[in-house]
Amino acid sequence: MPKLLKVLISHVEIDKAVERLASEITRDYRRKNPLLIGILKGSFVFMADLVRRLDMPLEVDFIRLSSYGSGTESCGKIRISGKLNSQVEGRHVIVVEDIIDTGLTTSYYLRYIRGRKPASVALCALADKPSRRKTHIKIDYRGFKVPDKFIVGYGIDFNERYRNLPDICYIE
Ligand code: IMP
Ligand code: MG
């Protein structure tokens, strides 16, 4: 059964936001050789666009977190799968997320990373859905605030579909 998709944020607006985030990060990290850790799979498109706008030495790594299963609700149970190859101790870490919804997944991971003694930790999220937050979380670099709708595209999925859409859309 095909779903009805409506564009919420066009690729042109996404481009501008990524440019803005990249200049904020450049301003703050120019000489810090940051380690950007992308949360898979949702962050892969965002990460690819973001790092190409960061003109400075940096490293990229990815980790996989699962909380959603195949539904649309965070269940609060988070599993880290896949191993980070990078050394975190002493590094300036930027965690790169697709969307912060309840915040449970990301705050779990931020706690985990802080336990590995980084020099600093910041959070960069493409989208923020503040209406559904269940825990306090500080987003240092935020692309968009989005309404309480289920969004897809630009790396973000619904049951593994729609990650390839260039725009951020919502499902009606
Ligand atoms: P949280 O733990 O509720 O903040 O959920 C975090 C993760 O759930 C995000 O990184 C996404 O992978 C997924 N998620 C949350 N909201 C949406 C949405 O609107 N569309 C697709 N995935 C979502
Ligand atoms: Mg995610």
mmCIF file with all atom_site columns, C-alpha atoms and ligand atoms in Angstrom:
data_model
loop_
_atom_site.group_PDB
_atom_site.id
_atom_site.type_symbol
_atom_site.label_atom_id
_atom_site.label_alt_id
_atom_site.label_comp_id
_atom_site.label_asym_id
_atom_site.label_entity_id
_atom_site.label_seq_id
_atom_site.pdbx_PDB_ins_code
_atom_site.Cartn_x
_atom_site.Cartn_y
_atom_site.Cartn_z
_atom_site.occupancy
_atom_site.B_iso_or_equiv
_atom_site.pdbx_formal_charge
_atom_site.auth_seq_id
_atom_site.auth_comp_id
_atom_site.auth_asym_id
_atom_site.auth_atom_id
_atom_site.pdbx_PDB_model_num
ATOM   1   C  CA  . MET A 1 1   ? 0.000  0.000  0.000  1.00 0.00 ? 1   MET A CA  1
ATOM   2   C  CA  . PRO A 1 2   ? 1.793  3.219  -1.115 1.00 0.00 ? 2   PRO A CA  1
ATOM   3   C  CA  . LYS A 1 3   ? 1.893  5.987  1.461  1.00 0.00 ? 3   LYS A CA  1
ATOM   4   C  CA  . LEU A 1 4   ? 1.239  9.640  0.710  1.00 0.00 ? 4   LEU A CA  1
ATOM   5   C  CA  . LEU A 1 5   ? 4.400  11.697 1.076  1.00 0.00 ? 5   LEU A CA  1
ATOM   6   C  CA  . LYS A 1 6   ? 4.481  15.474 1.435  1.00 0.00 ? 6   LYS A CA  1
ATOM   7   C  CA  . VAL A 1 7   ? 7.622  17.595 1.323  1.00 0.00 ? 7   VAL A CA  1
ATOM   8   C  CA  . LEU A 1 8   ? 8.338  19.198 4.681  1.00 0.00 ? 8   LEU A CA  1
ATOM   9   C  CA  . ILE A 1 9   ? 11.880 20.485 4.041  1.00 0.00 ? 9   ILE A CA  1
ATOM   10  C  CA  . SER A 1 10  ? 13.199 20.708 0.495  1.00 0.00 ? 10  SER A CA  1
ATOM   11  C  CA  . HIS A 1 11  ? 16.719 19.706 -0.496 1.00 0.00 ? 11  HIS A CA  1
ATOM   12  C  CA  . VAL A 1 12  ? 17.472 23.399 -1.082 1.00 0.00 ? 12  VAL A CA  1
ATOM   13  C  CA  . GLU A 1 13  ? 16.582 24.249 2.520  1.00 0.00 ? 13  GLU A CA  1
ATOM   14  C  CA  . ILE A 1 14  ? 18.523 21.214 3.745  1.00 0.00 ? 14  ILE A CA  1
ATOM   15  C  CA  . ASP A 1 15  ? 21.553 22.427 1.816  1.00 0.00 ? 15  ASP A CA  1
ATOM   16  C  CA  . LYS A 1 16  ? 21.405 25.834 3.474  1.00 0.00 ? 16  LYS A CA  1
ATOM   17  C  CA  . ALA A 1 17  ? 21.061 24.306 6.918  1.00 0.00 ? 17  ALA A CA  1
ATOM   18  C  CA  . VAL A 1 18  ? 24.003 21.961 6.368  1.00 0.00 ? 18  VAL A CA  1
ATOM   19  C  CA  . GLU A 1 19  ? 26.074 24.930 5.213  1.00 0.00 ? 19  GLU A CA  1
ATOM   20  C  CA  . ARG A 1 20  ? 25.148 26.856 8.370  1.00 0.00 ? 20  ARG A CA  1
ATOM   21  C  CA  . LEU A 1 21  ? 25.920 23.909 10.655 1.00 0.00 ? 21  LEU A CA  1
ATOM   22  C  CA  . ALA A 1 22  ? 29.244 23.379 8.906  1.00 0.00 ? 22  ALA A CA  1
ATOM   23  C  CA  . SER A 1 23  ? 30.253 26.985 9.471  1.00 0.00 ? 23  SER A CA  1
ATOM   24  C  CA  . GLU A 1 24  ? 29.288 26.780 13.152 1.00 0.00 ? 24  GLU A CA  1
ATOM   25  C  CA  . ILE A 1 25  ? 31.323 23.594 13.558 1.00 0.00 ? 25  ILE A CA  1
ATOM   26  C  CA  . THR A 1 26  ? 34.256 25.075 11.624 1.00 0.00 ? 26  THR A CA  1
ATOM   27  C  CA  . ARG A 1 27  ? 34.241 28.110 13.890 1.00 0.00 ? 27  ARG A CA  1
ATOM   28  C  CA  . ASP A 1 28  ? 34.334 25.908 17.012 1.00 0.00 ? 28  ASP A CA  1
ATOM   29  C  CA  . TYR A 1 29  ? 36.623 23.041 15.949 1.00 0.00 ? 29  TYR A CA  1
ATOM   30  C  CA  . ARG A 1 30  ? 39.105 24.423 13.457 1.00 0.00 ? 30  ARG A CA  1
ATOM   31  C  CA  . ARG A 1 31  ? 42.201 23.303 15.332 1.00 0.00 ? 31  ARG A CA  1
ATOM   32  C  CA  . LYS A 1 32  ? 40.713 20.447 17.351 1.00 0.00 ? 32  LYS A CA  1
ATOM   33  C  CA  . ASN A 1 33  ? 40.823 17.549 14.889 1.00 0.00 ? 33  ASN A CA  1
ATOM   34  C  CA  . PRO A 1 34  ? 37.302 16.468 15.878 1.00 0.00 ? 34  PRO A CA  1
ATOM   35  C  CA  . LEU A 1 35  ? 36.019 12.906 15.715 1.00 0.00 ? 35  LEU A CA  1
ATOM   36  C  CA  . LEU A 1 36  ? 32.553 12.852 14.160 1.00 0.00 ? 36  LEU A CA  1
ATOM   37  C  CA  . ILE A 1 37  ? 30.563 9.792  15.175 1.00 0.00 ? 37  ILE A CA  1
ATOM   38  C  CA  . GLY A 1 38  ? 27.508 9.169  13.011 1.00 0.00 ? 38  GLY A CA  1
ATOM   39  C  CA  . ILE A 1 39  ? 24.610 7.134  14.358 1.00 0.00 ? 39  ILE A CA  1
ATOM   40  C  CA  . LEU A 1 40  ? 23.604 4.655  11.667 1.00 0.00 ? 40  LEU A CA  1
ATOM   41  C  CA  . LYS A 1 41  ? 21.783 4.251  9.567  1.00 0.00 ? 41  LYS A CA  1
ATOM   42  C  CA  . GLY A 1 42  ? 19.850 7.515  9.582  1.00 0.00 ? 42  GLY A CA  1
ATOM   43  C  CA  . SER A 1 43  ? 22.828 9.880  9.655  1.00 0.00 ? 43  SER A CA  1
ATOM   44  C  CA  . PHE A 1 44  ? 24.677 8.570  6.613  1.00 0.00 ? 44  PHE A CA  1
ATOM   45  C  CA  . VAL A 1 45  ? 23.429 11.110 4.064  1.00 0.00 ? 45  VAL A CA  1
ATOM   46  C  CA  . PHE A 1 46  ? 23.670 14.045 6.470  1.00 0.00 ? 46  PHE A CA  1
ATOM   47  C  CA  . MET A 1 47  ? 27.190 13.040 7.517  1.00 0.00 ? 47  MET A CA  1
ATOM   48  C  CA  . ALA A 1 48  ? 28.323 12.762 3.906  1.00 0.00 ? 48  ALA A CA  1
ATOM   49  C  CA  . ASP A 1 49  ? 27.091 16.263 3.098  1.00 0.00 ? 49  ASP A CA  1
ATOM   50  C  CA  . LEU A 1 50  ? 28.303 17.786 6.362  1.00 0.00 ? 50  LEU A CA  1
ATOM   51  C  CA  . VAL A 1 51  ? 31.919 16.565 6.244  1.00 0.00 ? 51  VAL A CA  1
ATOM   52  C  CA  . ARG A 1 52  ? 32.350 17.747 2.676  1.00 0.00 ? 52  ARG A CA  1
ATOM   53  C  CA  . ARG A 1 53  ? 31.716 21.257 3.937  1.00 0.00 ? 53  ARG A CA  1
ATOM   54  C  CA  . LEU A 1 54  ? 34.186 21.006 6.810  1.00 0.00 ? 54  LEU A CA  1
ATOM   55  C  CA  . ASP A 1 55  ? 37.521 22.251 5.571  1.00 0.00 ? 55  ASP A CA  1
ATOM   56  C  CA  . MET A 1 56  ? 39.759 21.082 8.424  1.00 0.00 ? 56  MET A CA  1
ATOM   57  C  CA  . PRO A 1 57  ? 41.422 17.913 9.701  1.00 0.00 ? 57  PRO A CA  1
ATOM   58  C  CA  . LEU A 1 58  ? 38.828 15.546 11.163 1.00 0.00 ? 58  LEU A CA  1
ATOM   59  C  CA  . GLU A 1 59  ? 37.960 11.871 11.488 1.00 0.00 ? 59  GLU A CA  1
ATOM   60  C  CA  . VAL A 1 60  ? 34.696 10.056 10.852 1.00 0.00 ? 60  VAL A CA  1
ATOM   61  C  CA  . ASP A 1 61  ? 33.366 6.910  12.463 1.00 0.00 ? 61  ASP A CA  1
ATOM   62  C  CA  . PHE A 1 62  ? 29.952 5.269  12.706 1.00 0.00 ? 62  PHE A CA  1
ATOM   63  C  CA  . ILE A 1 63  ? 28.035 3.284  15.248 1.00 0.00 ? 63  ILE A CA  1
ATOM   64  C  CA  . ARG A 1 64  ? 24.752 1.475  14.977 1.00 0.00 ? 64  ARG A CA  1
ATOM   65  C  CA  . LEU A 1 65  ? 22.104 1.910  17.657 1.00 0.00 ? 65  LEU A CA  1
ATOM   66  C  CA  . SER A 1 66  ? 18.774 0.170  17.625 1.00 0.00 ? 66  SER A CA  1
ATOM   67  C  CA  . SER A 1 67  ? 15.726 1.232  19.547 1.00 0.00 ? 67  SER A CA  1
ATOM   68  C  CA  . TYR A 1 68  ? 12.851 1.318  17.118 1.00 0.00 ? 68  TYR A CA  1
ATOM   69  C  CA  . GLY A 1 69  ? 12.472 -2.174 15.745 1.00 0.00 ? 69  GLY A CA  1
ATOM   70  C  CA  . SER A 1 70  ? 10.088 -1.851 12.850 1.00 0.00 ? 70  SER A CA  1
ATOM   71  C  CA  . GLY A 1 71  ? 7.499  0.405  14.489 1.00 0.00 ? 71  GLY A CA  1
ATOM   72  C  CA  . THR A 1 72  ? 7.420  4.168  14.797 1.00 0.00 ? 72  THR A CA  1
ATOM   73  C  CA  . GLU A 1 73  ? 7.725  4.469  18.586 1.00 0.00 ? 73  GLU A CA  1
ATOM   74  C  CA  . SER A 1 74  ? 10.939 4.467  20.599 1.00 0.00 ? 74  SER A CA  1
ATOM   75  C  CA  . CYS A 1 75  ? 10.707 1.670  23.160 1.00 0.00 ? 75  CYS A CA  1
ATOM   76  C  CA  . GLY A 1 76  ? 13.545 3.008  25.315 1.00 0.00 ? 76  GLY A CA  1
ATOM   77  C  CA  . LYS A 1 77  ? 15.572 -0.185 24.984 1.00 0.00 ? 77  LYS A CA  1
ATOM   78  C  CA  . ILE A 1 78  ? 18.774 0.659  23.171 1.00 0.00 ? 78  ILE A CA  1
ATOM   79  C  CA  . ARG A 1 79  ? 21.382 -1.687 21.803 1.00 0.00 ? 79  ARG A CA  1
ATOM   80  C  CA  . ILE A 1 80  ? 24.791 -0.625 20.514 1.00 0.00 ? 80  ILE A CA  1
ATOM   81  C  CA  . SER A 1 81  ? 25.873 -2.853 17.665 1.00 0.00 ? 81  SER A CA  1
ATOM   82  C  CA  . GLY A 1 82  ? 29.087 -2.548 15.750 1.00 0.00 ? 82  GLY A CA  1
ATOM   83  C  CA  . LYS A 1 83  ? 32.330 -1.448 17.309 1.00 0.00 ? 83  LYS A CA  1
ATOM   84  C  CA  . LEU A 1 84  ? 33.845 2.009  17.150 1.00 0.00 ? 84  LEU A CA  1
ATOM   85  C  CA  . ASN A 1 85  ? 37.359 1.697  15.740 1.00 0.00 ? 85  ASN A CA  1
ATOM   86  C  CA  . SER A 1 86  ? 38.465 5.132  16.858 1.00 0.00 ? 86  SER A CA  1
ATOM   87  C  CA  . GLN A 1 87  ? 40.132 5.996  20.109 1.00 0.00 ? 87  GLN A CA  1
ATOM   88  C  CA  . VAL A 1 88  ? 37.744 8.318  21.978 1.00 0.00 ? 88  VAL A CA  1
ATOM   89  C  CA  . GLU A 1 89  ? 39.856 9.205  25.004 1.00 0.00 ? 89  GLU A CA  1
ATOM   90  C  CA  . GLY A 1 90  ? 41.153 12.768 24.771 1.00 0.00 ? 90  GLY A CA  1
ATOM   91  C  CA  . ARG A 1 91  ? 39.283 13.474 21.518 1.00 0.00 ? 91  ARG A CA  1
ATOM   92  C  CA  . HIS A 1 92  ? 36.791 16.216 20.729 1.00 0.00 ? 92  HIS A CA  1
ATOM   93  C  CA  . VAL A 1 93  ? 33.760 14.160 19.762 1.00 0.00 ? 93  VAL A CA  1
ATOM   94  C  CA  . ILE A 1 94  ? 30.753 15.360 17.757 1.00 0.00 ? 94  ILE A CA  1
ATOM   95  C  CA  . VAL A 1 95  ? 27.880 12.882 17.712 1.00 0.00 ? 95  VAL A CA  1
ATOM   96  C  CA  . VAL A 1 96  ? 25.920 13.228 14.467 1.00 0.00 ? 96  VAL A CA  1
ATOM   97  C  CA  . GLU A 1 97  ? 22.256 12.168 14.551 1.00 0.00 ? 97  GLU A CA  1
ATOM   98  C  CA  . ASP A 1 98  ? 19.456 12.267 12.026 1.00 0.00 ? 98  ASP A CA  1
ATOM   99  C  CA  . ILE A 1 99  ? 16.613 13.147 14.379 1.00 0.00 ? 99  ILE A CA  1
ATOM   100 C  CA  . ILE A 1 100 ? 16.125 13.575 18.112 1.00 0.00 ? 100 ILE A CA  1
ATOM   101 C  CA  . ASP A 1 101 ? 12.642 12.459 19.058 1.00 0.00 ? 101 ASP A CA  1
ATOM   102 C  CA  . THR A 1 102 ? 12.152 11.238 22.643 1.00 0.00 ? 102 THR A CA  1
ATOM   103 C  CA  . GLY A 1 103 ? 15.893 11.731 23.114 1.00 0.00 ? 103 GLY A CA  1
ATOM   104 C  CA  . LEU A 1 104 ? 16.266 8.343  24.777 1.00 0.00 ? 104 LEU A CA  1
ATOM   105 C  CA  . THR A 1 105 ? 18.527 6.797  22.139 1.00 0.00 ? 105 THR A CA  1
ATOM   106 C  CA  . THR A 1 106 ? 20.889 9.722  21.945 1.00 0.00 ? 106 THR A CA  1
ATOM   107 C  CA  . SER A 1 107 ? 21.127 10.405 25.662 1.00 0.00 ? 107 SER A CA  1
ATOM   108 C  CA  . TYR A 1 108 ? 21.983 6.751  26.219 1.00 0.00 ? 108 TYR A CA  1
ATOM   109 C  CA  . TYR A 1 109 ? 24.772 6.980  23.673 1.00 0.00 ? 109 TYR A CA  1
ATOM   110 C  CA  . LEU A 1 110 ? 26.069 10.327 24.970 1.00 0.00 ? 110 LEU A CA  1
ATOM   111 C  CA  . ARG A 1 111 ? 26.400 8.766  28.425 1.00 0.00 ? 111 ARG A CA  1
ATOM   112 C  CA  . TYR A 1 112 ? 28.273 5.851  26.934 1.00 0.00 ? 112 TYR A CA  1
ATOM   113 C  CA  . ILE A 1 113 ? 30.679 8.127  25.028 1.00 0.00 ? 113 ILE A CA  1
ATOM   114 C  CA  . ARG A 1 114 ? 31.275 10.379 28.053 1.00 0.00 ? 114 ARG A CA  1
ATOM   115 C  CA  . GLY A 1 115 ? 32.317 7.257  29.931 1.00 0.00 ? 115 GLY A CA  1
ATOM   116 C  CA  . ARG A 1 116 ? 35.188 6.839  27.495 1.00 0.00 ? 116 ARG A CA  1
ATOM   117 C  CA  . LYS A 1 117 ? 36.897 10.068 28.629 1.00 0.00 ? 117 LYS A CA  1
ATOM   118 C  CA  . PRO A 1 118 ? 36.708 12.288 25.546 1.00 0.00 ? 118 PRO A CA  1
ATOM   119 C  CA  . ALA A 1 119 ? 38.108 15.837 25.778 1.00 0.00 ? 119 ALA A CA  1
ATOM   120 C  CA  . SER A 1 120 ? 34.614 17.112 24.893 1.00 0.00 ? 120 SER A CA  1
ATOM   121 C  CA  . VAL A 1 121 ? 31.320 15.874 23.475 1.00 0.00 ? 121 VAL A CA  1
ATOM   122 C  CA  . ALA A 1 122 ? 28.856 17.831 21.345 1.00 0.00 ? 122 ALA A CA  1
ATOM   123 C  CA  . LEU A 1 123 ? 25.670 16.801 19.607 1.00 0.00 ? 123 LEU A CA  1
ATOM   124 C  CA  . CYS A 1 124 ? 24.780 17.712 16.037 1.00 0.00 ? 124 CYS A CA  1
ATOM   125 C  CA  . ALA A 1 125 ? 21.307 16.719 14.852 1.00 0.00 ? 125 ALA A CA  1
ATOM   126 C  CA  . LEU A 1 126 ? 19.695 17.379 11.515 1.00 0.00 ? 126 LEU A CA  1
ATOM   127 C  CA  . ALA A 1 127 ? 16.170 17.404 12.946 1.00 0.00 ? 127 ALA A CA  1
ATOM   128 C  CA  . ASP A 1 128 ? 14.701 17.969 16.372 1.00 0.00 ? 128 ASP A CA  1
ATOM   129 C  CA  . LYS A 1 129 ? 11.179 16.911 17.332 1.00 0.00 ? 129 LYS A CA  1
ATOM   130 C  CA  . PRO A 1 130 ? 10.949 18.633 20.729 1.00 0.00 ? 130 PRO A CA  1
ATOM   131 C  CA  . SER A 1 131 ? 7.271  17.898 21.325 1.00 0.00 ? 131 SER A CA  1
ATOM   132 C  CA  . ARG A 1 132 ? 8.009  14.253 22.108 1.00 0.00 ? 132 ARG A CA  1
ATOM   133 C  CA  . ARG A 1 133 ? 11.050 14.668 24.338 1.00 0.00 ? 133 ARG A CA  1
ATOM   134 C  CA  . LYS A 1 134 ? 11.233 12.348 27.354 1.00 0.00 ? 134 LYS A CA  1
ATOM   135 C  CA  . THR A 1 135 ? 14.632 13.360 28.656 1.00 0.00 ? 135 THR A CA  1
ATOM   136 C  CA  . HIS A 1 136 ? 16.652 16.561 28.741 1.00 0.00 ? 136 HIS A CA  1
ATOM   137 C  CA  . ILE A 1 137 ? 19.136 16.742 25.913 1.00 0.00 ? 137 ILE A CA  1
ATOM   138 C  CA  . LYS A 1 138 ? 21.242 19.645 24.661 1.00 0.00 ? 138 LYS A CA  1
ATOM   139 C  CA  . ILE A 1 139 ? 21.561 19.898 20.894 1.00 0.00 ? 139 ILE A CA  1
ATOM   140 C  CA  . ASP A 1 140 ? 24.656 21.978 20.169 1.00 0.00 ? 140 ASP A CA  1
ATOM   141 C  CA  . TYR A 1 141 ? 24.192 22.096 16.390 1.00 0.00 ? 141 TYR A CA  1
ATOM   142 C  CA  . ARG A 1 142 ? 20.639 21.751 15.159 1.00 0.00 ? 142 ARG A CA  1
ATOM   143 C  CA  . GLY A 1 143 ? 19.429 21.762 11.576 1.00 0.00 ? 143 GLY A CA  1
ATOM   144 C  CA  . PHE A 1 144 ? 15.654 21.991 11.921 1.00 0.00 ? 144 PHE A CA  1
ATOM   145 C  CA  . LYS A 1 145 ? 12.907 21.917 14.462 1.00 0.00 ? 145 LYS A CA  1
ATOM   146 C  CA  . VAL A 1 146 ? 10.177 19.639 13.067 1.00 0.00 ? 146 VAL A CA  1
ATOM   147 C  CA  . PRO A 1 147 ? 6.541  19.168 14.078 1.00 0.00 ? 147 PRO A CA  1
ATOM   148 C  CA  . ASP A 1 148 ? 5.215  15.962 15.599 1.00 0.00 ? 148 ASP A CA  1
ATOM   149 C  CA  . LYS A 1 149 ? 4.975  14.105 12.313 1.00 0.00 ? 149 LYS A CA  1
ATOM   150 C  CA  . PHE A 1 150 ? 6.755  10.991 11.154 1.00 0.00 ? 150 PHE A CA  1
ATOM   151 C  CA  . ILE A 1 151 ? 9.427  12.149 8.726  1.00 0.00 ? 151 ILE A CA  1
ATOM   152 C  CA  . VAL A 1 152 ? 11.416 10.286 6.090  1.00 0.00 ? 152 VAL A CA  1
ATOM   153 C  CA  . GLY A 1 153 ? 14.018 11.046 3.447  1.00 0.00 ? 153 GLY A CA  1
ATOM   154 C  CA  . TYR A 1 154 ? 17.586 12.354 3.376  1.00 0.00 ? 154 TYR A CA  1
ATOM   155 C  CA  . GLY A 1 155 ? 18.731 9.177  5.126  1.00 0.00 ? 155 GLY A CA  1
ATOM   156 C  CA  . ILE A 1 156 ? 15.717 8.811  7.407  1.00 0.00 ? 156 ILE A CA  1
ATOM   157 C  CA  . ASP A 1 157 ? 13.496 5.766  6.943  1.00 0.00 ? 157 ASP A CA  1
ATOM   158 C  CA  . PHE A 1 158 ? 10.157 4.218  7.603  1.00 0.00 ? 158 PHE A CA  1
ATOM   159 C  CA  . ASN A 1 159 ? 10.679 0.449  7.815  1.00 0.00 ? 159 ASN A CA  1
ATOM   160 C  CA  . GLU A 1 160 ? 13.938 0.883  5.860  1.00 0.00 ? 160 GLU A CA  1
ATOM   161 C  CA  . ARG A 1 161 ? 12.260 2.721  3.013  1.00 0.00 ? 161 ARG A CA  1
ATOM   162 C  CA  . TYR A 1 162 ? 12.561 6.304  1.706  1.00 0.00 ? 162 TYR A CA  1
ATOM   163 C  CA  . ARG A 1 163 ? 16.175 6.906  2.835  1.00 0.00 ? 163 ARG A CA  1
ATOM   164 C  CA  . ASN A 1 164 ? 16.985 7.882  -0.755 1.00 0.00 ? 164 ASN A CA  1
ATOM   165 C  CA  . LEU A 1 165 ? 14.552 10.802 -0.994 1.00 0.00 ? 165 LEU A CA  1
ATOM   166 C  CA  . PRO A 1 166 ? 16.461 14.081 -1.461 1.00 0.00 ? 166 PRO A CA  1
ATOM   167 C  CA  . ASP A 1 167 ? 13.876 16.067 0.531  1.00 0.00 ? 167 ASP A CA  1
ATOM   168 C  CA  . ILE A 1 168 ? 12.614 15.521 4.055  1.00 0.00 ? 168 ILE A CA  1
ATOM   169 C  CA  . CYS A 1 169 ? 9.005  14.451 3.747  1.00 0.00 ? 169 CYS A CA  1
ATOM   170 C  CA  . TYR A 1 170 ? 6.299  13.437 6.131  1.00 0.00 ? 170 TYR A CA  1
ATOM   171 C  CA  . ILE A 1 171 ? 3.948  10.533 5.814  1.00 0.00 ? 171 ILE A CA  1
ATOM   172 C  CA  . GLU A 1 172 ? 0.278  11.385 5.824  1.00 0.00 ? 172 GLU A CA  1
HETATM 173 P  P1  . IMP B 2 .   ? 14.488 8.769  20.113 1.00 0.00 ? 1   IMP B P1  1
HETATM 174 O  O1  . IMP B 2 .   ? 15.252 7.797  20.971 1.00 0.00 ? 1   IMP B O1  1
HETATM 175 O  O2  . IMP B 2 .   ? 13.016 8.693  20.377 1.00 0.00 ? 1   IMP B O2  1
HETATM 176 O  O3  . IMP B 2 .   ? 15.005 10.176 20.196 1.00 0.00 ? 1   IMP B O3  1
HETATM 177 O  O4  . IMP B 2 .   ? 14.607 8.263  18.633 1.00 0.00 ? 1   IMP B O4  1
HETATM 178 C  C1  . IMP B 2 .   ? 15.740 8.392  17.959 1.00 0.00 ? 1   IMP B C1  1
HETATM 179 C  C2  . IMP B 2 .   ? 15.715 7.640  16.642 1.00 0.00 ? 1   IMP B C2  1
HETATM 180 O  O5  . IMP B 2 .   ? 14.397 7.228  16.254 1.00 0.00 ? 1   IMP B O5  1
HETATM 181 C  C3  . IMP B 2 .   ? 16.173 8.550  15.557 1.00 0.00 ? 1   IMP B C3  1
HETATM 182 O  O6  . IMP B 2 .   ? 17.578 8.573  15.464 1.00 0.00 ? 1   IMP B O6  1
HETATM 183 C  C4  . IMP B 2 .   ? 15.521 7.928  14.353 1.00 0.00 ? 1   IMP B C4  1
HETATM 184 O  O7  . IMP B 2 .   ? 16.326 6.892  13.857 1.00 0.00 ? 1   IMP B O7  1
HETATM 185 C  C5  . IMP B 2 .   ? 14.210 7.397  14.877 1.00 0.00 ? 1   IMP B C5  1
HETATM 186 N  N1  . IMP B 2 .   ? 13.126 8.366  14.634 1.00 0.00 ? 1   IMP B N1  1
HETATM 187 C  C6  . IMP B 2 .   ? 12.585 9.259  15.474 1.00 0.00 ? 1   IMP B C6  1
HETATM 188 N  N2  . IMP B 2 .   ? 11.643 10.013 14.892 1.00 0.00 ? 1   IMP B N2  1
HETATM 189 C  C7  . IMP B 2 .   ? 11.591 9.590  13.617 1.00 0.00 ? 1   IMP B C7  1
HETATM 190 C  C8  . IMP B 2 .   ? 10.813 10.004 12.466 1.00 0.00 ? 1   IMP B C8  1
HETATM 191 O  O8  . IMP B 2 .   ? 9.970  10.923 12.492 1.00 0.00 ? 1   IMP B O8  1
HETATM 192 N  N3  . IMP B 2 .   ? 11.074 9.328  11.326 1.00 0.00 ? 1   IMP B N3  1
HETATM 193 C  C9  . IMP B 2 .   ? 11.989 8.329  11.230 1.00 0.00 ? 1   IMP B C9  1
HETATM 194 N  N4  . IMP B 2 .   ? 12.732 7.921  12.259 1.00 0.00 ? 1   IMP B N4  1
HETATM 195 C  C10 . IMP B 2 .   ? 12.532 8.541  13.449 1.00 0.00 ? 1   IMP B C10 1
HETATM 196 MG MG  . MG  B 3 .   ? 18.796 7.344  14.346 1.00 0.00 ? 2   MG  B MG  1
#
